CSV table of C-alpha atoms in Angstrom, one decimal:
chain,number,residue,atom,x,y,z
A,1,ASP,CA,108.1,117.6,103.6
A,2,GLY,CA,107.6,113.9,103.2
A,3,GLY,CA,104.6,112.7,101.4
A,4,ILE,CA,103.0,111.0,98.4
A,5,THR,CA,102.3,113.0,95.3
A,6,GLN,CA,99.9,112.2,92.5
A,7,SER,CA,99.8,114.1,89.3
A,8,PRO,CA,98.0,115.5,87.6
A,9,LYS,CA,94.9,116.2,89.7
A,10,TYR,CA,92.6,116.2,86.7
A,11,LEU,CA,93.2,114.3,83.4
A,12,PHE,CA,91.2,114.2,80.2
A,13,ARG,CA,91.8,111.8,77.5
A,14,LYS,CA,90.2,110.6,74.3
A,15,GLU,CA,88.7,107.1,74.1
A,16,GLY,CA,91.2,104.6,72.8
A,17,GLN,CA,94.3,106.4,74.1
A,18,ASN,CA,96.6,105.0,76.8
A,19,VAL,CA,97.3,107.4,79.7
A,20,THR,CA,99.8,107.2,82.6
A,21,LEU,CA,99.1,108.4,86.1
A,22,SER,CA,102.0,109.4,88.2
A,23,CYS,CA,102.6,108.5,91.8
A,24,GLU,CA,105.8,109.5,93.7
A,25,GLN,CA,106.7,109.2,97.4
A,26,ASN,CA,109.6,110.4,99.4
A,27,LEU,CA,108.7,108.5,102.5
A,28,ASN,CA,111.2,105.6,101.8
A,29,HIS,CA,108.3,103.2,101.8
A,30,ASP,CA,108.7,99.8,100.2
A,31,ALA,CA,105.0,99.1,99.5
A,32,MET,CA,102.9,101.0,97.1
A,33,TYR,CA,99.2,100.6,95.9
A,34,TRP,CA,96.8,101.8,93.2
A,35,TYR,CA,93.1,102.0,93.8
A,36,ARG,CA,90.1,102.9,91.7
A,37,GLN,CA,87.2,104.7,93.4
A,38,ASP,CA,83.7,104.7,91.8
A,39,PRO,CA,80.5,105.9,93.5
A,40,GLY,CA,79.0,103.2,95.7
A,41,GLN,CA,81.9,100.7,95.2
A,42,GLY,CA,84.5,101.9,97.6
A,43,LEU,CA,88.2,101.5,96.8
A,44,ARG,CA,89.1,98.6,94.6
A,45,LEU,CA,92.7,97.4,94.4
A,46,ILE,CA,94.2,97.5,90.9
A,47,TYR,CA,97.9,96.7,91.5
A,48,TYR,CA,100.3,96.6,94.5
A,49,SER,CA,104.0,96.3,95.0
A,50,GLN,CA,106.0,95.4,98.0
A,51,ILE,CA,109.4,95.9,96.6
A,52,VAL,CA,111.2,97.4,93.6
A,53,ASN,CA,110.9,95.4,90.3
A,54,ASP,CA,108.0,93.3,91.7
A,55,PHE,CA,104.2,93.9,91.7
A,56,GLN,CA,101.0,91.8,92.0
A,57,LYS,CA,97.6,92.1,90.4
A,58,GLY,CA,94.8,93.3,92.6
A,59,ASP,CA,91.1,92.6,92.2
A,60,ILE,CA,90.6,94.7,89.0
A,61,ALA,CA,93.9,94.6,87.1
A,62,GLU,CA,92.4,94.1,83.6
A,63,GLY,CA,93.1,97.0,81.3
A,64,TYR,CA,95.8,98.5,83.6
A,65,SER,CA,99.6,98.1,83.8
A,66,VAL,CA,102.2,99.3,86.2
A,67,SER,CA,106.0,99.4,86.7
A,68,ARG,CA,108.2,99.7,89.8
A,69,GLU,CA,111.6,100.5,88.5
A,70,LYS,CA,112.4,102.9,91.4
A,71,LYS,CA,111.4,102.7,95.1
A,72,GLU,CA,109.9,106.2,94.9
A,73,SER,CA,107.7,105.7,91.8
A,74,PHE,CA,104.8,103.5,90.9
A,75,PRO,CA,103.2,104.8,87.7
A,76,LEU,CA,99.8,103.4,86.5
A,77,THR,CA,99.0,103.1,82.8
A,78,VAL,CA,95.3,103.0,81.9
A,79,THR,CA,95.2,101.2,78.5
A,80,SER,CA,92.7,101.3,75.8
A,81,ALA,CA,91.6,97.8,76.9
A,82,GLN,CA,90.0,99.3,80.1
A,83,LYS,CA,86.4,99.4,79.1
A,84,ASN,CA,85.3,102.1,81.6
A,85,PRO,CA,88.3,104.1,82.7
A,86,THR,CA,86.6,107.3,83.9
A,87,ALA,CA,87.1,107.2,87.7
A,88,PHE,CA,89.0,108.6,90.6
A,89,TYR,CA,92.4,107.0,91.2
A,90,LEU,CA,94.2,106.9,94.5
A,91,CYS,CA,97.8,105.9,95.1
A,92,ALA,CA,99.0,104.8,98.6
A,93,SER,CA,102.2,103.7,100.2
A,94,SER,CA,103.2,102.0,103.5
A,95,ILE,CA,106.5,101.1,105.1
A,96,GLN,CA,106.6,97.4,104.2
A,97,GLY,CA,103.0,96.4,103.4
A,98,ARG,CA,103.0,94.2,106.5
A,99,GLY,CA,100.3,96.0,108.5
A,100,GLU,CA,101.5,99.5,108.9
A,101,SER,CA,99.2,102.4,108.2
A,102,ALA,CA,99.0,103.5,104.5
A,103,PHE,CA,99.5,107.1,103.4
A,104,PHE,CA,97.5,108.3,100.4
A,105,GLY,CA,98.0,110.8,97.7
A,106,GLN,CA,95.4,113.4,96.8
A,107,GLY,CA,94.1,111.4,93.8
A,108,THR,CA,93.7,111.8,90.1
A,109,ARG,CA,90.3,112.3,88.4
A,110,LEU,CA,90.5,110.7,85.0
A,111,THR,CA,87.8,111.5,82.5
A,112,VAL,CA,87.7,109.7,79.1
A,113,VAL,CA,85.7,111.4,76.4
B,1,ALA,CA,88.8,85.3,98.6
B,2,GLN,CA,89.4,87.9,101.2
B,3,THR,CA,86.6,90.5,101.4
B,4,VAL,CA,85.6,93.4,103.5
B,5,THR,CA,81.9,94.3,103.8
B,6,GLN,CA,80.3,97.5,105.0
B,7,SER,CA,76.5,96.9,105.0
B,8,GLN,CA,75.5,100.5,105.8
B,9,PRO,CA,75.9,102.8,102.7
B,10,GLU,CA,74.7,105.8,104.7
B,11,MET,CA,74.3,106.7,108.3
B,12,SER,CA,73.3,109.9,110.2
B,13,VAL,CA,73.9,111.1,113.7
B,14,GLN,CA,72.9,114.1,115.7
B,15,GLU,CA,75.8,116.3,116.8
B,16,ALA,CA,77.2,115.3,120.2
B,17,GLU,CA,75.6,111.8,120.0
B,18,THR,CA,77.2,108.4,119.4
B,19,VAL,CA,77.2,106.4,116.2
B,20,THR,CA,78.5,103.0,115.3
B,21,LEU,CA,79.6,102.0,111.8
B,22,SER,CA,79.7,98.3,110.9
B,23,CYS,CA,82.3,96.2,109.1
B,24,THR,CA,82.7,92.5,108.6
B,25,TYR,CA,85.5,90.7,106.8
B,26,ASP,CA,86.2,87.3,105.5
B,27,THR,CA,89.7,85.7,105.9
B,28,SER,CA,91.4,82.4,106.7
B,29,GLU,CA,94.5,84.2,107.9
B,30,SER,CA,95.4,84.5,111.6
B,31,ASP,CA,97.8,87.4,111.4
B,32,TYR,CA,96.3,90.5,110.0
B,33,TYR,CA,95.5,94.2,110.6
B,34,LEU,CA,92.4,96.2,110.4
B,35,PHE,CA,91.9,99.9,109.8
B,36,TRP,CA,89.3,102.6,109.6
B,37,TYR,CA,90.0,105.5,107.2
B,38,LYS,CA,88.0,108.7,106.8
B,39,GLN,CA,87.5,110.4,103.4
B,40,PRO,CA,86.1,114.0,103.8
B,41,PRO,CA,84.8,115.9,100.8
B,42,SER,CA,88.4,116.9,99.9
B,43,ARG,CA,88.8,113.1,99.1
B,44,GLN,CA,92.1,113.0,101.1
B,45,MET,CA,92.2,109.7,102.9
B,46,ILE,CA,93.0,110.0,106.7
B,47,LEU,CA,93.7,107.1,109.0
B,48,VAL,CA,91.3,107.0,111.9
B,49,ILE,CA,92.3,103.9,113.8
B,50,ARG,CA,94.3,100.7,113.5
B,51,GLN,CA,93.8,97.3,115.1
B,52,GLU,CA,96.3,94.4,115.3
B,53,ALA,CA,94.4,91.1,115.1
B,54,TYR,CA,96.6,89.4,117.7
B,55,LYS,CA,95.7,92.0,120.3
B,56,GLN,CA,92.5,91.4,122.2
B,57,GLN,CA,92.2,94.9,123.5
B,58,ASN,CA,90.1,97.2,121.3
B,59,ALA,CA,92.0,100.2,119.9
B,60,THR,CA,90.9,103.7,120.8
B,61,GLU,CA,91.9,107.1,119.5
B,62,ASN,CA,90.2,110.0,121.5
B,63,ARG,CA,86.5,109.9,120.5
B,64,PHE,CA,87.0,106.9,118.1
B,65,SER,CA,87.0,103.3,119.3
B,66,VAL,CA,86.5,99.9,117.8
B,67,ASN,CA,84.7,96.8,118.8
B,68,PHE,CA,86.9,94.0,117.5
B,69,GLN,CA,85.3,90.6,117.5
B,70,LYS,CA,87.8,88.2,116.0
B,71,ALA,CA,85.7,85.1,116.1
B,72,ALA,CA,82.8,86.8,114.4
B,73,LYS,CA,85.2,88.7,112.0
B,74,SER,CA,83.5,91.9,112.9
B,75,PHE,CA,85.2,95.3,113.3
B,76,SER,CA,82.9,98.2,114.1
B,77,LEU,CA,83.8,101.8,114.6
B,78,LYS,CA,82.2,103.9,117.4
B,79,ILE,CA,82.3,107.7,117.2
B,80,SER,CA,81.4,109.4,120.5
B,81,ASP,CA,80.4,113.0,120.9
B,82,SER,CA,80.0,113.4,117.1
B,83,GLN,CA,81.1,116.6,115.6
B,84,LEU,CA,80.2,118.3,112.3
B,85,GLY,CA,83.8,117.7,111.1
B,86,ASP,CA,83.2,114.0,111.4
B,87,ALA,CA,80.9,114.1,108.4
B,88,ALA,CA,82.7,112.0,105.7
B,89,MET,CA,82.9,108.7,104.1
B,90,TYR,CA,84.4,106.0,106.3
B,91,PHE,CA,86.2,103.0,104.9
B,92,CYS,CA,87.0,99.7,106.7
B,93,ALA,CA,90.2,98.0,105.5
B,94,TYR,CA,92.1,94.8,106.0
B,95,ILE,CA,95.6,93.6,105.3
B,96,PRO,CA,97.1,90.1,106.0
B,97,SER,CA,100.7,90.5,107.2
B,98,ASN,CA,102.0,87.8,104.8
B,99,THR,CA,100.8,89.1,101.4
B,100,GLY,CA,100.6,92.9,101.8
B,101,LYS,CA,97.3,93.0,99.9
B,102,LEU,CA,95.4,96.0,101.4
B,103,ILE,CA,91.7,95.8,100.6
B,104,PHE,CA,88.8,98.1,101.5
B,105,GLY,CA,85.1,97.9,102.0
B,106,GLN,CA,82.5,99.8,100.0
B,107,GLY,CA,82.4,102.7,102.5
B,108,THR,CA,79.7,104.3,104.7
B,109,THR,CA,78.7,107.9,104.3
B,110,LEU,CA,78.2,109.6,107.6
B,111,GLN,CA,76.1,112.7,107.9
B,112,VAL,CA,76.2,114.7,111.2
B,113,LYS,CA,73.2,116.9,111.9
B,114,PRO,CA,73.5,120.1,113.9
């Protein structure tokens, strides 16, 4: 079945450690997105990519990094520079990022202790 | 900067009645798309409806319809004959066709009372 997969569903890390969240899609979509969801703040865009080997900062990119070496994969690294990393993270993809509907993964809940 | 604003953090509706969720957006683009997404307690995002800005006709999907006012930059969602399964958080979203930057509003939590 085609879809977008985020792993793991729950992730615990110690403060000061970098952690990488996985996002894989087999929909042959060019565009991929990472969002952070906090209570009362909706979905805030971290990074997005419309093509392999290219990506742009979203509205809250500080403390995060991404790569887009393969069309299917768009991993997100939460670095130690991110001051409040505990949140729910959602990955999405769309055909070209030109106005098509986006498909979402099931999310990763990151807790930093 | 492009922004999407949902001014109603919470709404409630009686089962079988109609409710309207509000959304406004700010943009200088002329070619863009608007969406409503639903996020139930499972947190899986589900597309409800999509509107192309160049189309004057309001989009509809069964019990869901929008009121798209381009000049006012308003994009409200009307849910008719509300059902218990409609209870969820609803997000308004915007994407300009030239940048691919998909942004969301803060969300509105909808409660459906039996």
